[in-house]
Tab-separated table of C-alpha atoms and ligand atoms in Angstrom:
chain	number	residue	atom	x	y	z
M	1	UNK	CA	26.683	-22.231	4.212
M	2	UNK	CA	30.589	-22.260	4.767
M	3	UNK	CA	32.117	-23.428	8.112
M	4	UNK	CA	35.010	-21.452	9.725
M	5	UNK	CA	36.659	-23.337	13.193
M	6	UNK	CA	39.425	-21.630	14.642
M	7	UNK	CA	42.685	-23.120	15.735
M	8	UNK	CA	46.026	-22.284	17.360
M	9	UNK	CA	48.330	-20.581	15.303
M	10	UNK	CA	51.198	-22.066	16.497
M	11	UNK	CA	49.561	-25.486	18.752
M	12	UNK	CA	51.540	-25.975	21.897
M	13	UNK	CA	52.186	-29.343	21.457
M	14	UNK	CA	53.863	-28.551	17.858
M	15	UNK	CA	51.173	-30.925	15.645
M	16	UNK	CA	50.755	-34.147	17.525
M	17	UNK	CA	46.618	-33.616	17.144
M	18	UNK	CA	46.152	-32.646	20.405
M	19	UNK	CA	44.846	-29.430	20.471
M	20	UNK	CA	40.754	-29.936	20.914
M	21	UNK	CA	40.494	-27.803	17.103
M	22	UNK	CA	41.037	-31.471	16.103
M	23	UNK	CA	38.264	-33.147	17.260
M	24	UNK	CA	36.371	-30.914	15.234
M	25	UNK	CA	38.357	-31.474	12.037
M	26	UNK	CA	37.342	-35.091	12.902
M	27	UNK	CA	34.108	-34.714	13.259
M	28	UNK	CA	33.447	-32.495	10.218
M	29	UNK	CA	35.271	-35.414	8.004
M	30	UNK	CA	33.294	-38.338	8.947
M	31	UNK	CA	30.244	-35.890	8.286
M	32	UNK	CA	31.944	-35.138	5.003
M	33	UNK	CA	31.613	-31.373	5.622
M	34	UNK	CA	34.264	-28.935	3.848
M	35	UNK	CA	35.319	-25.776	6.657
M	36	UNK	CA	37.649	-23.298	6.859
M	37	UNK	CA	40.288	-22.641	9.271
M	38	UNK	CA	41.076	-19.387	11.082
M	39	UNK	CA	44.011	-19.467	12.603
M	40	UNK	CA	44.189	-17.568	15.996
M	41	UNK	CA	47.361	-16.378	18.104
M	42	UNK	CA	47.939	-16.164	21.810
M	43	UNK	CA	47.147	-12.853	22.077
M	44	UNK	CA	44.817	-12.839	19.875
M	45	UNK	CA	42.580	-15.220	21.992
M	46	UNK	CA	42.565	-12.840	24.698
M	47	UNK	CA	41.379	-10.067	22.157
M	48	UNK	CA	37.625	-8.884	21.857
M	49	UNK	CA	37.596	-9.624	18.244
M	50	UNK	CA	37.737	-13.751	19.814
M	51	UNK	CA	36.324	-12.873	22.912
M	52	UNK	CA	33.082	-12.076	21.275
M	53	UNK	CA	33.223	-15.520	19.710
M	54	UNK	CA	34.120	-17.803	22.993
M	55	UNK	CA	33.455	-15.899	25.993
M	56	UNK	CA	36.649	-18.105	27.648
M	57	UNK	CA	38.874	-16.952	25.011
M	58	UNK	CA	39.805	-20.138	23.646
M	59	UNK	CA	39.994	-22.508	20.555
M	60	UNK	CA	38.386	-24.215	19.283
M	61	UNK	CA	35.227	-21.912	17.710
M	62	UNK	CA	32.668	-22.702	15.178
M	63	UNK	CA	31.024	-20.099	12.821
M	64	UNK	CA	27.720	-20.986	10.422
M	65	UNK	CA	26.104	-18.353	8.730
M	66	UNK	CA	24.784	-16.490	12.002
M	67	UNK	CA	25.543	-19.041	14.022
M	68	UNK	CA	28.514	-19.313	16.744
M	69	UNK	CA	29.766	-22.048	19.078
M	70	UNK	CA	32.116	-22.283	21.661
M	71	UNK	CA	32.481	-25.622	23.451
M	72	UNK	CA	33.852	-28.944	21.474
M	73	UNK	CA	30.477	-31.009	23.028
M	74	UNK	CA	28.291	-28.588	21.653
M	75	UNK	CA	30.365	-28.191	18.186
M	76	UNK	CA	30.508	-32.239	17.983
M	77	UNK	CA	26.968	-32.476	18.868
M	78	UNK	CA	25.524	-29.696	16.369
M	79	UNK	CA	27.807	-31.660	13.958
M	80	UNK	CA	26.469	-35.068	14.855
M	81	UNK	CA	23.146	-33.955	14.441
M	82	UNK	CA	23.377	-32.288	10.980
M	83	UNK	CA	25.040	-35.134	9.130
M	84	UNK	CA	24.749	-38.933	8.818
M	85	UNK	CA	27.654	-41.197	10.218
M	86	UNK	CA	27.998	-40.126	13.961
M	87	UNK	CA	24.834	-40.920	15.972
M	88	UNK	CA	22.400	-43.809	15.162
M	89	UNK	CA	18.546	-43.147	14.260
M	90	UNK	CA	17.109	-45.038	16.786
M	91	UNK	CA	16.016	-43.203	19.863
M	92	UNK	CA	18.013	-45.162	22.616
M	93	UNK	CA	21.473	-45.703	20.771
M	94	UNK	CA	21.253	-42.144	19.834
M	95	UNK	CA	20.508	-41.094	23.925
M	96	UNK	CA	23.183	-43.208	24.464
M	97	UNK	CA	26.000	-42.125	22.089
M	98	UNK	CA	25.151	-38.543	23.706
M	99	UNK	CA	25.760	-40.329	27.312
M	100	UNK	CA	29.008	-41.626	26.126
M	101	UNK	CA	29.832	-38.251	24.820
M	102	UNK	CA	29.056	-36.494	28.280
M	103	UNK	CA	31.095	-39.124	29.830
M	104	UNK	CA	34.167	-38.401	28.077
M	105	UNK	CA	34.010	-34.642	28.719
M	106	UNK	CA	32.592	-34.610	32.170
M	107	UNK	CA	34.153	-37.846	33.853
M	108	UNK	CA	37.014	-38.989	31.840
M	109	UNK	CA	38.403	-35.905	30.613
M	110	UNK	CA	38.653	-33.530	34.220
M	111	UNK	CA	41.045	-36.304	36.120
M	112	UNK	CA	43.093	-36.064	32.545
M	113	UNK	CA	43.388	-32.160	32.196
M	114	UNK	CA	44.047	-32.677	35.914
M	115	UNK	CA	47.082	-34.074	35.317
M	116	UNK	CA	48.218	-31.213	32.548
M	117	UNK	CA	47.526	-28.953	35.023
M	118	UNK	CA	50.115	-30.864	37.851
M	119	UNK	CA	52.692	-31.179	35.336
M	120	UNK	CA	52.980	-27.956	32.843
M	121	UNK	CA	51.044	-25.199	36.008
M	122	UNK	CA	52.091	-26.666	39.259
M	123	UNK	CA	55.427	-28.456	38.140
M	124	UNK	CA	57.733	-25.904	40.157
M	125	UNK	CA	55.838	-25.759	43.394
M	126	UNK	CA	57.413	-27.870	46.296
M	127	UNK	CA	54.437	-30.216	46.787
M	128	UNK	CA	53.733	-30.920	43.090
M	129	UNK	CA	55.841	-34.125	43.059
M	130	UNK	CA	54.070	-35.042	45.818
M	131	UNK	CA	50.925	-34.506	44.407
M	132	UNK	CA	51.399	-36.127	40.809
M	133	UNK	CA	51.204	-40.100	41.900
M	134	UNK	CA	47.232	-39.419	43.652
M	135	UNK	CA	46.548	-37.685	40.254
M	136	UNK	CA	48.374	-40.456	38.196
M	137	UNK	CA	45.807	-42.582	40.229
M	138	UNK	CA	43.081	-40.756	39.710
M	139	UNK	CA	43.154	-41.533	35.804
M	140	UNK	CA	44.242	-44.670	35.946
M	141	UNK	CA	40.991	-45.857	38.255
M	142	UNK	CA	38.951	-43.899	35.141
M	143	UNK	CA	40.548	-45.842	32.550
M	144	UNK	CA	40.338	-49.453	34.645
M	145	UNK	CA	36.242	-48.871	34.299
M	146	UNK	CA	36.509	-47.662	31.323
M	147	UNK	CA	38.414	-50.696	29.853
M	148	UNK	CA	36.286	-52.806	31.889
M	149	UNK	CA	33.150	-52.005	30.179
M	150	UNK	CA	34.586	-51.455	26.726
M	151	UNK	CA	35.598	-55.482	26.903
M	152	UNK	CA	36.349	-57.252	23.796
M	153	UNK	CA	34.047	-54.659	22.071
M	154	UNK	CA	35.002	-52.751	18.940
M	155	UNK	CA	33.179	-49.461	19.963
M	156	UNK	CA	31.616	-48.082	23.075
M	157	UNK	CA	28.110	-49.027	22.050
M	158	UNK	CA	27.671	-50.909	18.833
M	159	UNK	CA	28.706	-49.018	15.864
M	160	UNK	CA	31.053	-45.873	15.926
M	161	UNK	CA	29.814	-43.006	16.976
M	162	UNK	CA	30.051	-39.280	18.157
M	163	UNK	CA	30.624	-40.770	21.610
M	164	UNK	CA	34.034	-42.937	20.308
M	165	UNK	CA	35.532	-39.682	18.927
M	166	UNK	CA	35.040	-37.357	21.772
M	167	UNK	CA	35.972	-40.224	23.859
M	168	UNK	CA	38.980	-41.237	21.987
M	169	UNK	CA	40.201	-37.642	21.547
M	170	UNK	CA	40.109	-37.364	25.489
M	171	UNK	CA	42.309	-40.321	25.379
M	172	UNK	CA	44.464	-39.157	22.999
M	173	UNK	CA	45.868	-36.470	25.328
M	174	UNK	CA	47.330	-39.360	27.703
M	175	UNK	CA	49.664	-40.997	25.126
M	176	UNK	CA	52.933	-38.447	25.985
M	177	UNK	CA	52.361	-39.896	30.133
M	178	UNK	CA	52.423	-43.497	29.102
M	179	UNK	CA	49.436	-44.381	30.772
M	180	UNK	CA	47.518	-45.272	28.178
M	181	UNK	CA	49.614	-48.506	27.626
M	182	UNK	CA	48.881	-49.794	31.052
M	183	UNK	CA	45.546	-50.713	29.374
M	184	UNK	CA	46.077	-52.133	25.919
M	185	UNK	CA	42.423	-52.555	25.421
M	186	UNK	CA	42.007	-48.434	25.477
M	187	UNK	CA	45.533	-48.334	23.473
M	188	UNK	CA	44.036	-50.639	20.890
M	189	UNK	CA	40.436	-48.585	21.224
M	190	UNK	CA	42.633	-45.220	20.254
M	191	UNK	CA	44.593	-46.752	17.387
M	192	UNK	CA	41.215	-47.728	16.214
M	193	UNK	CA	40.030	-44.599	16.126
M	194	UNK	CA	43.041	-42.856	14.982
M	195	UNK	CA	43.249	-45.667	11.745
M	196	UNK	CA	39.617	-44.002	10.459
M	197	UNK	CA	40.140	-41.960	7.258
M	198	UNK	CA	38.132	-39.004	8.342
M	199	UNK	CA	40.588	-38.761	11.427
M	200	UNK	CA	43.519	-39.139	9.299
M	201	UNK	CA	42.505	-36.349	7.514
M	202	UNK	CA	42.051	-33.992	10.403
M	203	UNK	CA	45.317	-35.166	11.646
M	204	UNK	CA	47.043	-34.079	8.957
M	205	UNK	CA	45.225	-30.863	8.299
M	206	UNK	CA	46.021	-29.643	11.712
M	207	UNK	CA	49.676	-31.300	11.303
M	208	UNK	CA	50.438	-29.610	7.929
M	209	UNK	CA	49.884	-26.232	9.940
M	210	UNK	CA	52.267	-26.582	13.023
M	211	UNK	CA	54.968	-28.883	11.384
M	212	UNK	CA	54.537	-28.097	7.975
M	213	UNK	CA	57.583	-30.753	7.259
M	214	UNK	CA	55.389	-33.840	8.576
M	215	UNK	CA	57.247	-33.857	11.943
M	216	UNK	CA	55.712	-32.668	15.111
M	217	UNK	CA	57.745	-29.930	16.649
M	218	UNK	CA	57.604	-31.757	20.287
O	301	LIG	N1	36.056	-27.120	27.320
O	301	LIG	C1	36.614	-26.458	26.163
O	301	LIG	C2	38.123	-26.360	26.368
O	301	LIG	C3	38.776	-25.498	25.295
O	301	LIG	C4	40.271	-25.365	25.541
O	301	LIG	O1	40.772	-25.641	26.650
O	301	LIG	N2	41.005	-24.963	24.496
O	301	LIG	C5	42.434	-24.806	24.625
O	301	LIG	C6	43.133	-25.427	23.440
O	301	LIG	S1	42.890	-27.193	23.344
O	301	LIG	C7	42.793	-23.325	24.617
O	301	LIG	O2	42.261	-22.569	23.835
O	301	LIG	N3	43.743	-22.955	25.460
O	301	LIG	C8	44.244	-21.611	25.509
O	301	LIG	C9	43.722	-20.860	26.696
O	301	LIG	O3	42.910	-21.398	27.460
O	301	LIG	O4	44.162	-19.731	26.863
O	301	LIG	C10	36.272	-27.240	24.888
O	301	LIG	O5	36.101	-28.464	24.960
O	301	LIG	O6	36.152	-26.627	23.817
């Protein structure tokens, strides 16, 4: 049965991979899955047409058959499930992988959007500069555990897994604030995940539709 995602027409951040259609590109490679790609405008988003697909009105969305998901952590996890490569067989790695997934969307990812939000929503009010060093803060305390328990270790919890990429596509979306190279042990984590083929590939599937000369726009 043929797989249809949807992504931004036009991605606001002109092809640099961080638009969350990616992390489903990435997980459909390492599962070795071929999809399609609808791409979606704006306005579009807003439309019933989409609105019947994600309730939010959002990208990314996932279409099986009769089947329709909204929500990256459900799309990775369906994913994950369905094809070898991204969680391990045995019970308790497998719980865990799903823990590390849950921790990258529900505690490392909010104090990250967080600071989106300050920058590109709240940038012009008076007390947004004021703001931005407690939220700065707020990521960077994340990312000290985080680094912390990662250690010396390759991947989060033996071998890679549907936890690394959720977790290193959260990351991802720091690299434009710098912070991410106050910890080179989460920099080097990233670049590991980023130097897998299957990522590669979703990289540059997303890339050759928003800078279709090989150069993000931004
Ligand atoms: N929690 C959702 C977030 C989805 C989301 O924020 N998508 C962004 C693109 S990365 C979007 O569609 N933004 C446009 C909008 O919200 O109008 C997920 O993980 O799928």
């Amino acid at each position: 049965m043929s797989i249809v995602i949807t992504a931004f027409e036009r991605s606001p951040d002109g092809g640099k991979g961080l638009a969350r259609d990616t992390r489903v590109r990435w997980a459909l490679e390492e599962g070795g899955q071929p999809y399609e790609v609808r791409l979606v405008s704006f306005r579009a988003l807003k439309e019933p047409a989409h609105l019947a697909l994600h309730p939010f009105g959002q990208i990314p969305t996932y279409e099986e058959g009769d089947l329709v998901l909204f929500e990256t952590g459900a799309i990775v996890f369906h994913i994950a499930e369905r094809h070898a490569g991204l969680l391990p067989d045995d019970a308790n790695a497998r719980a865990r992988a799903i823990t590390w997934m849950f921790a990258a969307l529900n505690s490392v990812e909010p104090p990250i959007l967080d600071l989106s939000i300050a920058k590109f929503v709240e940038g012009d009010k008076s007390w947004s500069q004021e703001r931005l060093p407690l939220v700065m803060d707020r990521i960077r305390d994340r990312l000290r555990q985080l680094s912390v328990r990662l250690g010396d270790a390759e991947w989060l919890d033996g071998a890679f897994s549907a936890g690394d990429l959720m977790m290193v596509s959260v990351l991802l979306r720091l690299r434009p604030s710098g912070l991410l190279d106050e910890f080179p042990t989460l920099a080097a984590y990233v670049a590991r995940g980023e130097a897998r083929p299957a990522y590669k590939r979703a990289f540059a599937a997303q890339l050759a539709i928003n800078a279709p000369d090989g150069q993000p726009r931004n």
